[in-house]
PDB file of C-alpha atoms in Angstrom:
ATOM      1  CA  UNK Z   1      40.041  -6.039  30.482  1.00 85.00           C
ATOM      2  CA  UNK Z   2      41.609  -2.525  29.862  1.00 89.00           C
ATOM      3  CA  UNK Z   3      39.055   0.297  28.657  1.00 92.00           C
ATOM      4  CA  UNK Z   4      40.872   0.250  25.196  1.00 89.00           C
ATOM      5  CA  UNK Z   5      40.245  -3.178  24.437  1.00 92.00           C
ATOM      6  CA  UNK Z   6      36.558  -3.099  25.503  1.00 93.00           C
ATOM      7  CA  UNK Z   7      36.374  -0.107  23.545  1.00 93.00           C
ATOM      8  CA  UNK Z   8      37.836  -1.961  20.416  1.00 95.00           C
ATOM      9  CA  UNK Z   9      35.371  -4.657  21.196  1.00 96.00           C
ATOM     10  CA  UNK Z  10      32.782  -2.193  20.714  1.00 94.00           C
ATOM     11  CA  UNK Z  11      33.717  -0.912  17.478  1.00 95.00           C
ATOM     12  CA  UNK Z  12      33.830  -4.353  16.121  1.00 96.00           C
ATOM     13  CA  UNK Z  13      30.848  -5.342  17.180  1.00 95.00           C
ATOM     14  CA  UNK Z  14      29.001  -2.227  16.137  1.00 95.00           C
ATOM     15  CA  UNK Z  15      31.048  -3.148  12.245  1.00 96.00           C
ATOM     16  CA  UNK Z  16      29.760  -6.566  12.290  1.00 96.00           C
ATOM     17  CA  UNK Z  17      26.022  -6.102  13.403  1.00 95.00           C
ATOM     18  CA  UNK Z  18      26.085  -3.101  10.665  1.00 96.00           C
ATOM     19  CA  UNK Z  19      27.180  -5.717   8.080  1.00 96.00           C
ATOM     20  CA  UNK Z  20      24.803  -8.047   8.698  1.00 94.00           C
ATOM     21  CA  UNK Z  21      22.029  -5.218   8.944  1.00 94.00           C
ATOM     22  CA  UNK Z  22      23.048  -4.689   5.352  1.00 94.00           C
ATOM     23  CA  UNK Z  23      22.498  -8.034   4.457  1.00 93.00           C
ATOM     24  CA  UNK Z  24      18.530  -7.904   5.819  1.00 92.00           C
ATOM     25  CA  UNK Z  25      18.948  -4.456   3.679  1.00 94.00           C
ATOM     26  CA  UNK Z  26      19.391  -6.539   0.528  1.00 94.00           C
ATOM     27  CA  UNK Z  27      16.902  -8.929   0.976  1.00 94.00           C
ATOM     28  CA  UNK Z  28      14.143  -6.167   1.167  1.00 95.00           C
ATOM     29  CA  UNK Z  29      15.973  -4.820  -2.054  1.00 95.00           C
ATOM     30  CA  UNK Z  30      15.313  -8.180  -3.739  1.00 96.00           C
ATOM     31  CA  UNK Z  31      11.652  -8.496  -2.613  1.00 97.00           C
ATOM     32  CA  UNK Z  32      11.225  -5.353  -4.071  1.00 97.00           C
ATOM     33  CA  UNK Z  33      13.187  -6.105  -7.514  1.00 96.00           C
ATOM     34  CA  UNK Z  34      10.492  -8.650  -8.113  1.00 97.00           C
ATOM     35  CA  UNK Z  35       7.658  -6.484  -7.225  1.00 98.00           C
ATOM     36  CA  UNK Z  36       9.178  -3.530  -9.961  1.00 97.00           C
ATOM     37  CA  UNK Z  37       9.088  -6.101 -12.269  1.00 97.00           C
ATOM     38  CA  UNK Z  38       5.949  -7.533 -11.810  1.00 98.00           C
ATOM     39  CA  UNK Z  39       4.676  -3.929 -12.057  1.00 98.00           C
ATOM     40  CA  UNK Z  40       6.462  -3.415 -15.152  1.00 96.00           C
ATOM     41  CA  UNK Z  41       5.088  -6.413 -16.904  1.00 97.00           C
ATOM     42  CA  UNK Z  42       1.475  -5.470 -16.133  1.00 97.00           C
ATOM     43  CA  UNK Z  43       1.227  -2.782 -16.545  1.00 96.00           C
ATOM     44  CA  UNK Z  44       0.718  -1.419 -12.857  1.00 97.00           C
ATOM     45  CA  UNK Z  45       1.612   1.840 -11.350  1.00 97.00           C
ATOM     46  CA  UNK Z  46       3.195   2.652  -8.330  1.00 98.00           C
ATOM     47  CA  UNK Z  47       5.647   5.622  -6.620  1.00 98.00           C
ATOM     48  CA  UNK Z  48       8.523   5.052  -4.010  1.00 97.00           C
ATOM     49  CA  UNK Z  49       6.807   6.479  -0.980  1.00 96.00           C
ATOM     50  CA  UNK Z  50       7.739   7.577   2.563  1.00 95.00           C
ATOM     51  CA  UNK Z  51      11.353   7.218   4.321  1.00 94.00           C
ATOM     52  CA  UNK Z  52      12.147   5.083   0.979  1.00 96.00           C
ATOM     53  CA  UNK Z  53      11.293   7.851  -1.339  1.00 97.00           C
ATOM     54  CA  UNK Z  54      13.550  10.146   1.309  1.00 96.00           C
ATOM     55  CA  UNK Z  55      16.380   7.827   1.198  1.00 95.00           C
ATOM     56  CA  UNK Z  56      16.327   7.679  -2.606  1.00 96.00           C
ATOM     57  CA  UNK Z  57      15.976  11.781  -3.399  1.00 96.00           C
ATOM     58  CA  UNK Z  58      18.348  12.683   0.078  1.00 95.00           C
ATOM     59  CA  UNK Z  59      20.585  10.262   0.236  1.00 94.00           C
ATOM     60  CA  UNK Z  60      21.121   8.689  -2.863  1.00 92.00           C
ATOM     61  CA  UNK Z  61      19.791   4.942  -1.962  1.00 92.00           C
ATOM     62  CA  UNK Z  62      17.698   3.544   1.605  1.00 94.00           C
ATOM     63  CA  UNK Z  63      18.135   5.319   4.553  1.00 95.00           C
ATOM     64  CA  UNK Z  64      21.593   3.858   6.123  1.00 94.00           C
ATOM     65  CA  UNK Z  65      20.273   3.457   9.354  1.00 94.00           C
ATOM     66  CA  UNK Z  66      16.866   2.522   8.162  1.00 93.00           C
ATOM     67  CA  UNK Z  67      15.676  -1.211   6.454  1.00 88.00           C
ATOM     68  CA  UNK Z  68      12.215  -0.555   5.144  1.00 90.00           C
ATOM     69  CA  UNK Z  69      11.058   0.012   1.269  1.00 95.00           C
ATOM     70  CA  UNK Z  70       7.597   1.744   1.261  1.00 96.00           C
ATOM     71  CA  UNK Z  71       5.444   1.901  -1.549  1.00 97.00           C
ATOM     72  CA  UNK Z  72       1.888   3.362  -2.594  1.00 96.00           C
ATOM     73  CA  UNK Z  73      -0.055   2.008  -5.584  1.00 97.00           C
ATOM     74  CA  UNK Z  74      -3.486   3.766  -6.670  1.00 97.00           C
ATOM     75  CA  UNK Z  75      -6.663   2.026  -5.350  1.00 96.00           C
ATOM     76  CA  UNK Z  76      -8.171   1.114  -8.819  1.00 96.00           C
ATOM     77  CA  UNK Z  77      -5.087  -0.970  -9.539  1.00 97.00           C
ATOM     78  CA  UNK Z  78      -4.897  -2.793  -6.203  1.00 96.00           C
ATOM     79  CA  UNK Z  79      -6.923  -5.642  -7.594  1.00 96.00           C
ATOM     80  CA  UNK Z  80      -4.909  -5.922 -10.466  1.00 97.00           C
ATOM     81  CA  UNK Z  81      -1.658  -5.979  -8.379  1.00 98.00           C
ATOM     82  CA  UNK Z  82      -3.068  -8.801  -6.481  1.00 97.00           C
ATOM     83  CA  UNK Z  83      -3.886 -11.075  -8.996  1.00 97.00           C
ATOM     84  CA  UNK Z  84      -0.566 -10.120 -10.780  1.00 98.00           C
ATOM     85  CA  UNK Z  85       1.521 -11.000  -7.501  1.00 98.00           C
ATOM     86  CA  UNK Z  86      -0.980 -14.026  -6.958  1.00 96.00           C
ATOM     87  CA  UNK Z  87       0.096 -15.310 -10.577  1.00 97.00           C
ATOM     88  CA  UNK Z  88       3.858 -14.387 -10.528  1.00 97.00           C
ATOM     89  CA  UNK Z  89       5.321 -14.185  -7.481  1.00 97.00           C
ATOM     90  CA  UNK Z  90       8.311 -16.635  -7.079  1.00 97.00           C
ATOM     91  CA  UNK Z  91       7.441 -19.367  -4.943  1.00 96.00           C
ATOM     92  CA  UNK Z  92       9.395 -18.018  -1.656  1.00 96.00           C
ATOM     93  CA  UNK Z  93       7.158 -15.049  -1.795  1.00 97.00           C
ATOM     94  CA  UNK Z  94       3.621 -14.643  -0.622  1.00 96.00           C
ATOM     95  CA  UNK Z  95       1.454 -11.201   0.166  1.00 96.00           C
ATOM     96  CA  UNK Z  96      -0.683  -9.967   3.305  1.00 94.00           C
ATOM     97  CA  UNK Z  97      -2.993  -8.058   2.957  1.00 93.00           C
ATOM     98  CA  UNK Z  98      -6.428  -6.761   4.169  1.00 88.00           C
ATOM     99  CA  UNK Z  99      -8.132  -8.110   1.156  1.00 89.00           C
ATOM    100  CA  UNK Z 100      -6.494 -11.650   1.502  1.00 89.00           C
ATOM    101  CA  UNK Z 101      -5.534 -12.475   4.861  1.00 85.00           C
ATOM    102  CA  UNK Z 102      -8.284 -13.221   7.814  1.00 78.00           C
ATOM    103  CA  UNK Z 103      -8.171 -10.439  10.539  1.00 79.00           C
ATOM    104  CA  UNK Z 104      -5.450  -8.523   9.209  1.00 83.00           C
ATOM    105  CA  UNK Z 105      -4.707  -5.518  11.432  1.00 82.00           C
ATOM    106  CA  UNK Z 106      -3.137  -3.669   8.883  1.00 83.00           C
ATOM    107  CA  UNK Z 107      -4.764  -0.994   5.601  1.00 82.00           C
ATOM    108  CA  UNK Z 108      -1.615  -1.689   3.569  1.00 88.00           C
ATOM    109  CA  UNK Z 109      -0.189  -5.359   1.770  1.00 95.00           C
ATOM    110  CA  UNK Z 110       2.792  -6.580   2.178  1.00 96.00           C
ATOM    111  CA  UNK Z 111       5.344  -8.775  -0.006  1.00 97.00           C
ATOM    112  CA  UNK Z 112       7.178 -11.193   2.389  1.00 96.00           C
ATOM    113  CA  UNK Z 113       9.415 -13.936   2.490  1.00 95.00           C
ATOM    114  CA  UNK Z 114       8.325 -17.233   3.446  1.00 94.00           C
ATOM    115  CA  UNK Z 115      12.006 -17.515   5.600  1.00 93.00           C
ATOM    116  CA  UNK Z 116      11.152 -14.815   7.338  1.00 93.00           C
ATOM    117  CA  UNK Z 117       8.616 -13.296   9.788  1.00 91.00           C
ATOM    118  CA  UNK Z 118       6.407 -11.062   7.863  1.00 90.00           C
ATOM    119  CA  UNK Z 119       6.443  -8.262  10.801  1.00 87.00           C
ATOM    120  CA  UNK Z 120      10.279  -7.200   9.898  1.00 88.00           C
ATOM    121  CA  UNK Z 121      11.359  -8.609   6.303  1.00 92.00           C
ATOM    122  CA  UNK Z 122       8.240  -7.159   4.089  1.00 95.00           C
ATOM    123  CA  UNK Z 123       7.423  -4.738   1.334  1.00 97.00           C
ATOM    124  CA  UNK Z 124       4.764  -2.214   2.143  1.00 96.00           C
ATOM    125  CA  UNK Z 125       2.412  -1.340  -0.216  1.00 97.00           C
ATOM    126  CA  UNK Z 126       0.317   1.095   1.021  1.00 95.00           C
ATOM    127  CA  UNK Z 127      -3.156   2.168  -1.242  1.00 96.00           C
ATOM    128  CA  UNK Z 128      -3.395   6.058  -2.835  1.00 96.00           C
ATOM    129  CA  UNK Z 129      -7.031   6.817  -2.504  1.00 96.00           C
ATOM    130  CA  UNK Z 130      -9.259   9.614  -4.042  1.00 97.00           C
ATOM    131  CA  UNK Z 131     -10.246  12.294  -1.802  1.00 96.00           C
ATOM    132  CA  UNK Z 132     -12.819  15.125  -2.433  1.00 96.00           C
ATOM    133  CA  UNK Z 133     -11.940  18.516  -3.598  1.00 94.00           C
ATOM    134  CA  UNK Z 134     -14.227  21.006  -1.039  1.00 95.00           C
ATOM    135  CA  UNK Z 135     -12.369  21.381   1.683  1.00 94.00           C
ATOM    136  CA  UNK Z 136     -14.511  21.202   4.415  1.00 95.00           C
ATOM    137  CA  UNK Z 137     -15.075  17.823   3.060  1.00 96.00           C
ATOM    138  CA  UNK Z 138     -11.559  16.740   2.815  1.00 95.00           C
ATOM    139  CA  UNK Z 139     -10.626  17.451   6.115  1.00 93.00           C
ATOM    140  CA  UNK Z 140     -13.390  15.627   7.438  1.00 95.00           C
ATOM    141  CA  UNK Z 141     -12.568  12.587   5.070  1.00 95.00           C
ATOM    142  CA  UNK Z 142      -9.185  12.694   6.311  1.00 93.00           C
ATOM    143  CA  UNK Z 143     -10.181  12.504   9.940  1.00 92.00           C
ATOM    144  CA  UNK Z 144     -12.131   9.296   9.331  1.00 92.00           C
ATOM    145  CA  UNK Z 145      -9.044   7.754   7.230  1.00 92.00           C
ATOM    146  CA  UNK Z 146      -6.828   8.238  10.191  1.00 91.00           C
ATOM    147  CA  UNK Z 147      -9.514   6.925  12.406  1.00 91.00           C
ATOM    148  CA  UNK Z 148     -10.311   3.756  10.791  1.00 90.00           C
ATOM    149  CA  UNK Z 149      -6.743   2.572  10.173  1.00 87.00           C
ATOM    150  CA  UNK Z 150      -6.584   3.057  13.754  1.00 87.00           C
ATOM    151  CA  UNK Z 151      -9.832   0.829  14.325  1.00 89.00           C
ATOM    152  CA  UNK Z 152      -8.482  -1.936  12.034  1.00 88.00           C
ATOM    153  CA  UNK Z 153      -4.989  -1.713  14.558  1.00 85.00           C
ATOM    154  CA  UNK Z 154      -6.245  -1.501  17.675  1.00 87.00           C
ATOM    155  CA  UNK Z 155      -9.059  -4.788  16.407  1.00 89.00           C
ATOM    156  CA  UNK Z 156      -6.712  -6.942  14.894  1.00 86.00           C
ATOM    157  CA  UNK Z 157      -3.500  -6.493  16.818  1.00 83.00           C
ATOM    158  CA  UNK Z 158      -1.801  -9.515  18.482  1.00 83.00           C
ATOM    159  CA  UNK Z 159      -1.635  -8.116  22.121  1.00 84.00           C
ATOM    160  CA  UNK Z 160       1.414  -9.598  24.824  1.00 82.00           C
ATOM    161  CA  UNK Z 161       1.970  -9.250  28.373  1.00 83.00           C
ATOM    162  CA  UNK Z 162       4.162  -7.054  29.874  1.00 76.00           C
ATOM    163  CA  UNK Z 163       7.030  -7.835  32.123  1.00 78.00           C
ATOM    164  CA  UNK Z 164       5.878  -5.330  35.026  1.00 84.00           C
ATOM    165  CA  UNK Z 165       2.702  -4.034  36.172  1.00 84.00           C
ATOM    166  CA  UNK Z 166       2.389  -0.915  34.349  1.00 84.00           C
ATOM    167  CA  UNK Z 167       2.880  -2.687  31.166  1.00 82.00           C
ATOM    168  CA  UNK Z 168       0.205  -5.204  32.134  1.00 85.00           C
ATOM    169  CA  UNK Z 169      -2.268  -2.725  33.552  1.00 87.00           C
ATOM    170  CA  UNK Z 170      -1.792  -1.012  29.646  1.00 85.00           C
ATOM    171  CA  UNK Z 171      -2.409  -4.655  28.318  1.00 89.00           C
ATOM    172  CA  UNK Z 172      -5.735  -5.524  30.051  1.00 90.00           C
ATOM    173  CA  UNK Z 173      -6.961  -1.804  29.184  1.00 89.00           C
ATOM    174  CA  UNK Z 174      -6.382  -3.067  25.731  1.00 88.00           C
ATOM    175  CA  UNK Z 175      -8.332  -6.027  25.726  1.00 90.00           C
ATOM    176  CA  UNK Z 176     -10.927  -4.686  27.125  1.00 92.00           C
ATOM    177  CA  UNK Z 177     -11.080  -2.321  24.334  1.00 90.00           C
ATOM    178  CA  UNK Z 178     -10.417  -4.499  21.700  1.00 91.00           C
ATOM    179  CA  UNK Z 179     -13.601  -6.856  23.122  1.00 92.00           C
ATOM    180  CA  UNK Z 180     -15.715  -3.588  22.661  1.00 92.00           C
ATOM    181  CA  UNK Z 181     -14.583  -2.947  18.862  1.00 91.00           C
ATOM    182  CA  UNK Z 182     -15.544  -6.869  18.307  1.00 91.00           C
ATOM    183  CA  UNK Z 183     -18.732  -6.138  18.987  1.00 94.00           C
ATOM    184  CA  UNK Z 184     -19.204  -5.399  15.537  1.00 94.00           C
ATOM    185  CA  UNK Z 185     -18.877  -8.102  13.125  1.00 92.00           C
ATOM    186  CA  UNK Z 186     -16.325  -8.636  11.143  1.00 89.00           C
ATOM    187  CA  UNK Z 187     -17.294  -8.365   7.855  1.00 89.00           C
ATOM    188  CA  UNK Z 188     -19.610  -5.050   8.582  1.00 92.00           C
ATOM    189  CA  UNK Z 189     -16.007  -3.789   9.516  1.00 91.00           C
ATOM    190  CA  UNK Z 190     -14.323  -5.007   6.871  1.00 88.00           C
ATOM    191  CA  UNK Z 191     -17.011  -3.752   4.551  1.00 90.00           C
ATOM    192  CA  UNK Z 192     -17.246  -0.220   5.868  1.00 91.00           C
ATOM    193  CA  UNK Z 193     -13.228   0.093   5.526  1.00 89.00           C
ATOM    194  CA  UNK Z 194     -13.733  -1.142   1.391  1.00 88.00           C
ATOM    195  CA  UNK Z 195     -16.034   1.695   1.525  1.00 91.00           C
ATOM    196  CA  UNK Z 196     -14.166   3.687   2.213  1.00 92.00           C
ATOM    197  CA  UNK Z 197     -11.216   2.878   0.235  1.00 93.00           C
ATOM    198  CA  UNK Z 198     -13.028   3.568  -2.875  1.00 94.00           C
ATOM    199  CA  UNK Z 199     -15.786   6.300  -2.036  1.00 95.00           C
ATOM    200  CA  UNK Z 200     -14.318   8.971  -4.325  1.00 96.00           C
ATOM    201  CA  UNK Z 201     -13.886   8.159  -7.945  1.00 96.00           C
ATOM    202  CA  UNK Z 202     -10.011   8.115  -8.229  1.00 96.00           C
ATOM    203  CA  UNK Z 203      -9.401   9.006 -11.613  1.00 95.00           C
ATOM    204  CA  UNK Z 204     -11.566  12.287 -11.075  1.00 95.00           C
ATOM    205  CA  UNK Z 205     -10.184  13.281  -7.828  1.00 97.00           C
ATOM    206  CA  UNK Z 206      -7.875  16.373  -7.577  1.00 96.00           C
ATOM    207  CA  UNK Z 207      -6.450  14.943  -3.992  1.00 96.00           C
ATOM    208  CA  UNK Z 208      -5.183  11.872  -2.890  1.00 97.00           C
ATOM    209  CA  UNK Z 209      -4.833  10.494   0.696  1.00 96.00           C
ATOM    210  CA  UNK Z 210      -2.514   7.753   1.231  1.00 92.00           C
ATOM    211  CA  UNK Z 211      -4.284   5.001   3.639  1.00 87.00           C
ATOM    212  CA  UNK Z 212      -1.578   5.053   6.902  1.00 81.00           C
ATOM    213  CA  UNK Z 213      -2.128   6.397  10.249  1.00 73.00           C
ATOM    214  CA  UNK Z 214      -0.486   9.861   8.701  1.00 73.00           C
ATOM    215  CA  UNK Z 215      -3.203  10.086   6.435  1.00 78.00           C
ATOM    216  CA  UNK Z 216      -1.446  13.261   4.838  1.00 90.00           C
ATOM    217  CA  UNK Z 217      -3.588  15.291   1.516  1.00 94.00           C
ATOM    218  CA  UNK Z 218      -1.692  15.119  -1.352  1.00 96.00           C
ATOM    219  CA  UNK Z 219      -2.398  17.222  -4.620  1.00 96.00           C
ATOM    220  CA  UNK Z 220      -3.006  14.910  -7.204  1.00 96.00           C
ATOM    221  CA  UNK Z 221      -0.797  17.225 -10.108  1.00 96.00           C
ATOM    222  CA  UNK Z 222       2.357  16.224  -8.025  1.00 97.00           C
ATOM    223  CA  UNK Z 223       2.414  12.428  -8.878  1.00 97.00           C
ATOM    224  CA  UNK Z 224       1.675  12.239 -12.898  1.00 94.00           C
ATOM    225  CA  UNK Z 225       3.858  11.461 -15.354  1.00 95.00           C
ATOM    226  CA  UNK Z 226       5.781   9.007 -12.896  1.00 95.00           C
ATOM    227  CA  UNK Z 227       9.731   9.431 -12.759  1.00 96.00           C
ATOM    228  CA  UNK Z 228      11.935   6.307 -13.018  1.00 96.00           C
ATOM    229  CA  UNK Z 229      15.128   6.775 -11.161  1.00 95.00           C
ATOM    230  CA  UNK Z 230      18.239   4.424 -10.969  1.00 93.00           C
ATOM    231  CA  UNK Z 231      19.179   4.076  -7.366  1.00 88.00           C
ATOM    232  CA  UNK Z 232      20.701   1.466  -4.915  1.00 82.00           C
ATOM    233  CA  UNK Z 233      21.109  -1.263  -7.664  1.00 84.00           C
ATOM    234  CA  UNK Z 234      17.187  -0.741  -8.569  1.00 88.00           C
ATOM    235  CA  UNK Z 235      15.089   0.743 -10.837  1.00 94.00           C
ATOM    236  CA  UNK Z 236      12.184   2.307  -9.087  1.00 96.00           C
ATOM    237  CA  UNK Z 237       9.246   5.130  -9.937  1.00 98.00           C
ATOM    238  CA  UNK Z 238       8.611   7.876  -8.110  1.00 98.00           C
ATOM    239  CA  UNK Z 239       6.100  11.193  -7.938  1.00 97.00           C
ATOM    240  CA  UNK Z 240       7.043  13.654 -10.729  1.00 97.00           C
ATOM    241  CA  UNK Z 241       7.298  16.398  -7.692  1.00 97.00           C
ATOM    242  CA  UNK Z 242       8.946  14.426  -5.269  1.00 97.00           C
ATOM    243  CA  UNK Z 243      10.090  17.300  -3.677  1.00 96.00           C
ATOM    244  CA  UNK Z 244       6.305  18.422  -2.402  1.00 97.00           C
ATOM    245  CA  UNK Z 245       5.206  15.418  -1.409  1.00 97.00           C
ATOM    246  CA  UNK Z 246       8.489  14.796   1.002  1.00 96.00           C
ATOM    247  CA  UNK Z 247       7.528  18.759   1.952  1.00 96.00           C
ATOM    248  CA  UNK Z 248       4.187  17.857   2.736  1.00 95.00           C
ATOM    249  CA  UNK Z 249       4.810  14.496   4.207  1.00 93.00           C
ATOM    250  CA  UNK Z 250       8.492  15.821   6.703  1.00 93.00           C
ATOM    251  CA  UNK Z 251       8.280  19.493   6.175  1.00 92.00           C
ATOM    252  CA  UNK Z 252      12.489  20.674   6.115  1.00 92.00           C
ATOM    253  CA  UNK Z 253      13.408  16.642   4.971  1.00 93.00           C
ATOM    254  CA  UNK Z 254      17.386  17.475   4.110  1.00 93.00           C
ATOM    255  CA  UNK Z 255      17.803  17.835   7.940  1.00 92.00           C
ATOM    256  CA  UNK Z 256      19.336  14.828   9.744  1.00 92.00           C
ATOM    257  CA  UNK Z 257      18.048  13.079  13.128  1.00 91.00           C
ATOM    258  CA  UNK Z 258      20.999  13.741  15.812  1.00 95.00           C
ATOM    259  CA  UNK Z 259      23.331  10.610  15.786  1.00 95.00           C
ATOM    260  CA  UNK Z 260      21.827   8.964  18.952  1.00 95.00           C
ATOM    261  CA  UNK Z 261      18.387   8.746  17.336  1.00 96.00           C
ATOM    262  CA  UNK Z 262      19.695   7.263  14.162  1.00 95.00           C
ATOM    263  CA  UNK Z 263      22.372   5.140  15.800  1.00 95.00           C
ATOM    264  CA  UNK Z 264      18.819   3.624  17.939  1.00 95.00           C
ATOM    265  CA  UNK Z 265      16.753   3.066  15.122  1.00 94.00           C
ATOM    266  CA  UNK Z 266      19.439   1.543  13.214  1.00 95.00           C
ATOM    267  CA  UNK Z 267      20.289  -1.207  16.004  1.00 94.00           C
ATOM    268  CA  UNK Z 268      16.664  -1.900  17.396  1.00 93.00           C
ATOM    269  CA  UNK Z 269      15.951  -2.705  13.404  1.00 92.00           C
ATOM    270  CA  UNK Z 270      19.200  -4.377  13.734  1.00 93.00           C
ATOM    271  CA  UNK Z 271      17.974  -6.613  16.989  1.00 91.00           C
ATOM    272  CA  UNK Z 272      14.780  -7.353  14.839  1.00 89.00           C
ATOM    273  CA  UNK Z 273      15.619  -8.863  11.832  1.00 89.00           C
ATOM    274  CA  UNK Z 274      18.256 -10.919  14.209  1.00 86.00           C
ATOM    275  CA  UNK Z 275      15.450 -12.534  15.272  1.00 82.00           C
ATOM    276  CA  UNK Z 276      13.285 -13.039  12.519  1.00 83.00           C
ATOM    277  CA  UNK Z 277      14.524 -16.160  10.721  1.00 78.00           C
ATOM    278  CA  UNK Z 278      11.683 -18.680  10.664  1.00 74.00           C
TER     279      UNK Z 278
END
């Protein structure tokens, strides 16, 4: 084989695996077309969030190198949404989440297909919680968000062997740890993370923290009244100043990663989803 033609193999590989990557793309878009609507209809609020939010103010649709649509939806509605999605989700659909699902490592639900494994086709809904206004307070509170969703991880996580020593070494280490955080009964756990979810009164809170491992403070003014933007072949809401909270959440967020980085992300995702079909 000459160097050109491998090199022309290349590109046309690279063209087709981008196609189909498109085509997991659209199937997150359609899990989330049903979610908008089910929003709408009841009444629920929620803001485009994250790298989606990103995608949708930078670049005009999702991330091209990038497959997920992130959420957040207020913690006094989260009950609602449940029962809502419970009641009208099409029958291909089902949700995860750590109110629903037995030992669910994750503080966030997800929308996922039922011809899919949940870990890579999914909506993420992550839960906007109220946070105190003294500061001294906050930070503290924020410090024990980020803690606990780390807890609920490192508890609930399916753990693998590794394929060399150092990777196993890392495993056992983790087991061991995970044994220790068992100690505690589940539903003391799982209680003390509800607590937590709804200490501060969310309709009188001036800050918000969104329940992720970033656990970033968010004024509460930047999120009321809700946009609705047109984007990607969806409707979708987002903060009224989502310019502060991408500040907050990526700092300078119109730079770019460097092509390498993006062409990664893009093709692990890519080698993911391949494998996903159930």
């Amino acid at each position: 084989m000459k160097e050109y033609e491998f090199k022309s193999e290349i590109q046309d590989y690279v063209e087709k695996s981008y196609e189909e990557f498109i085509e997991y793309k659209n199937i997150i878009r359609k899990i989330f077309a049903v979610f908008h609507d089910i929003c709408e209809k009841n009444q629920i609020t929620y803001y485009y969030a994250f790298g989606s939010l990103l995608g949708a103010i930078r670049d005009k649709g999702m991330i091209p190198w990038d497959a997920d649509i992130d959420v957040m939806v207020p913690i006094n509605q989260v009950n609602d949404l449940i029962s809502a999605l419970n009641k009208e989700l099409p029958s291909e659909y089902y949700i995860e989440s750590n109110f629903t699902t037995t030992n669910y490592y994750l503080c966030e639900m997800r929308v996922c297909s039922k011809k899919y494994d949940s870990q890579y086709i999914h909506l993420d809904i992550f839960y906007l919680i109220g946070a105190p206004s003294n500061v001294k307070e906050l930070r503290s509170f924020d410090r024990k968000v980020k803690r606990m969703f780390l807890l609920r991880a490192w508890r609930y996580q399916d753990l693998e062997k590794g394929k060399n020593t150092k990777d196993n070494i890392i495993y056992y280490v983790k087991k061991i740890v995970q044994k220790i955080l068992k100690i505690e009964p589940d539903f003391i756990f799982n209680y003390r993370c509800n607590k937590m979810l709804w200490k501060y009164n969310f309709i009188k809170s001036q800050n918000y923290i969104v329940w992720a491992s970033g656990a970033e403070i968010f004024p509460q003014n930047i999120f009321e009244p809700k946009r609705i933007i047109d984007c990607d072949g969806n409707s979708m809401y987002i903060p009224n100043d989502s310019d502060k909270f991408l500040e907050i959440r990526y700092g300078d967020y119109n730079s770019y990663l460097p092509i390498n980085d993006r062409f990664d992300e893009f093709y692990n995702a890519y080698k993911r989803f391949k494998n996903s079909k159930i």
